[in-house]
XYZ file of C-alpha atoms in Angstrom:
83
model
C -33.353 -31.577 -1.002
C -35.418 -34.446 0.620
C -37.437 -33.789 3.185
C -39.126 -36.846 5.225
C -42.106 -36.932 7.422
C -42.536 -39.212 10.187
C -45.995 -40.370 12.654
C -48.185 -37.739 12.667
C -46.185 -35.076 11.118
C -46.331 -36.937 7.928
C -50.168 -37.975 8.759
C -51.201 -34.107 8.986
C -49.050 -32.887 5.825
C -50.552 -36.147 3.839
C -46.870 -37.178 2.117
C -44.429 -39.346 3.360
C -41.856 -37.163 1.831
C -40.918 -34.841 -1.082
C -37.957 -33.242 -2.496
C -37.703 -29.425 -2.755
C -35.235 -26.725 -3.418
C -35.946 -24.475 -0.372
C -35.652 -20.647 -0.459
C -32.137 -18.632 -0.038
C -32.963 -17.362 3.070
C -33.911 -21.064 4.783
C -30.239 -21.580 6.247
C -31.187 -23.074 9.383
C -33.183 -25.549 11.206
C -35.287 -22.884 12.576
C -35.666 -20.661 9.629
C -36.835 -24.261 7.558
C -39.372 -24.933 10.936
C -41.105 -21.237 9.984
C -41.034 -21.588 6.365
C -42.305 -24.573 6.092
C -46.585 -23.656 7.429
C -45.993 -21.023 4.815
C -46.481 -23.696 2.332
C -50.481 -24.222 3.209
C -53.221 -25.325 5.454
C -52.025 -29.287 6.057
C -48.112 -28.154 6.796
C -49.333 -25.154 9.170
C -51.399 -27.755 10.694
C -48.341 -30.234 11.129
C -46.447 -27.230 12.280
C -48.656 -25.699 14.741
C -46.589 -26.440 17.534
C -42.839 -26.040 16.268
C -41.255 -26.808 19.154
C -42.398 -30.232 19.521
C -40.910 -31.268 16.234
C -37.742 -33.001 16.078
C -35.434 -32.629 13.160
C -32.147 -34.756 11.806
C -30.300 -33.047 8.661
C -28.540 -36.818 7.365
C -29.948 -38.287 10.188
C -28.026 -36.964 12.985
C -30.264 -35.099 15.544
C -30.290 -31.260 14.602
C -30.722 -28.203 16.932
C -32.675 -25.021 15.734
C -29.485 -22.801 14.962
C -28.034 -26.076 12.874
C -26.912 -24.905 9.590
C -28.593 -27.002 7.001
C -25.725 -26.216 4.606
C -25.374 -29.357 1.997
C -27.858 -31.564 3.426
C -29.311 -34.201 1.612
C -31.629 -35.244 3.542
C -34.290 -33.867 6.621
C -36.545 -35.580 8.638
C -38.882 -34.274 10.614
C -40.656 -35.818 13.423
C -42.758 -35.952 17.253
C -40.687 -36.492 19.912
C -39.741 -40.046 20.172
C -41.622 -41.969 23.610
C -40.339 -45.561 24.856
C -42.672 -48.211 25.498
């Protein structure tokens, strides 16, 4: 599965994006949002603050209990601001 980072979620990490096969038990959005800091110091550091991390599975806006099912693609990102 791709997985995309965006602004400052992809700054922290330090990829733009990567492809992974993500654990069984990672069904939804939020069980992806707590596995991911599991996978070192730069993601839990992306991660820190879960809730202000947006998420689109095939870029469609996702909410926590989304089923990530046969995704192809995720991207994860800040909140969006106007200017």
């Amino acid at each position: 599965m791709k997985i995309v980072y965006f602004a400052w979620v992809k700054d922290r990490i330090g990829i733009a994006e990567e492809t992974l096969d993500l654990p069984a038990d990672v069904k939804t959005v939020a069980d992806l949002l707590a596995w991911i800091p599991t996978r070192g110091a730069n993601y839990a550091d992306a991660m820190k603050d879960p809730e202000l991390i947006r998420v689109a599975l095939d870029q469609e806006f996702a909410q926590p209990d989304a089923v990530i099912g046969e995704t192809h693609e995720i991207a994860l990102f800040p909140p969006v601001t106007g200017g």
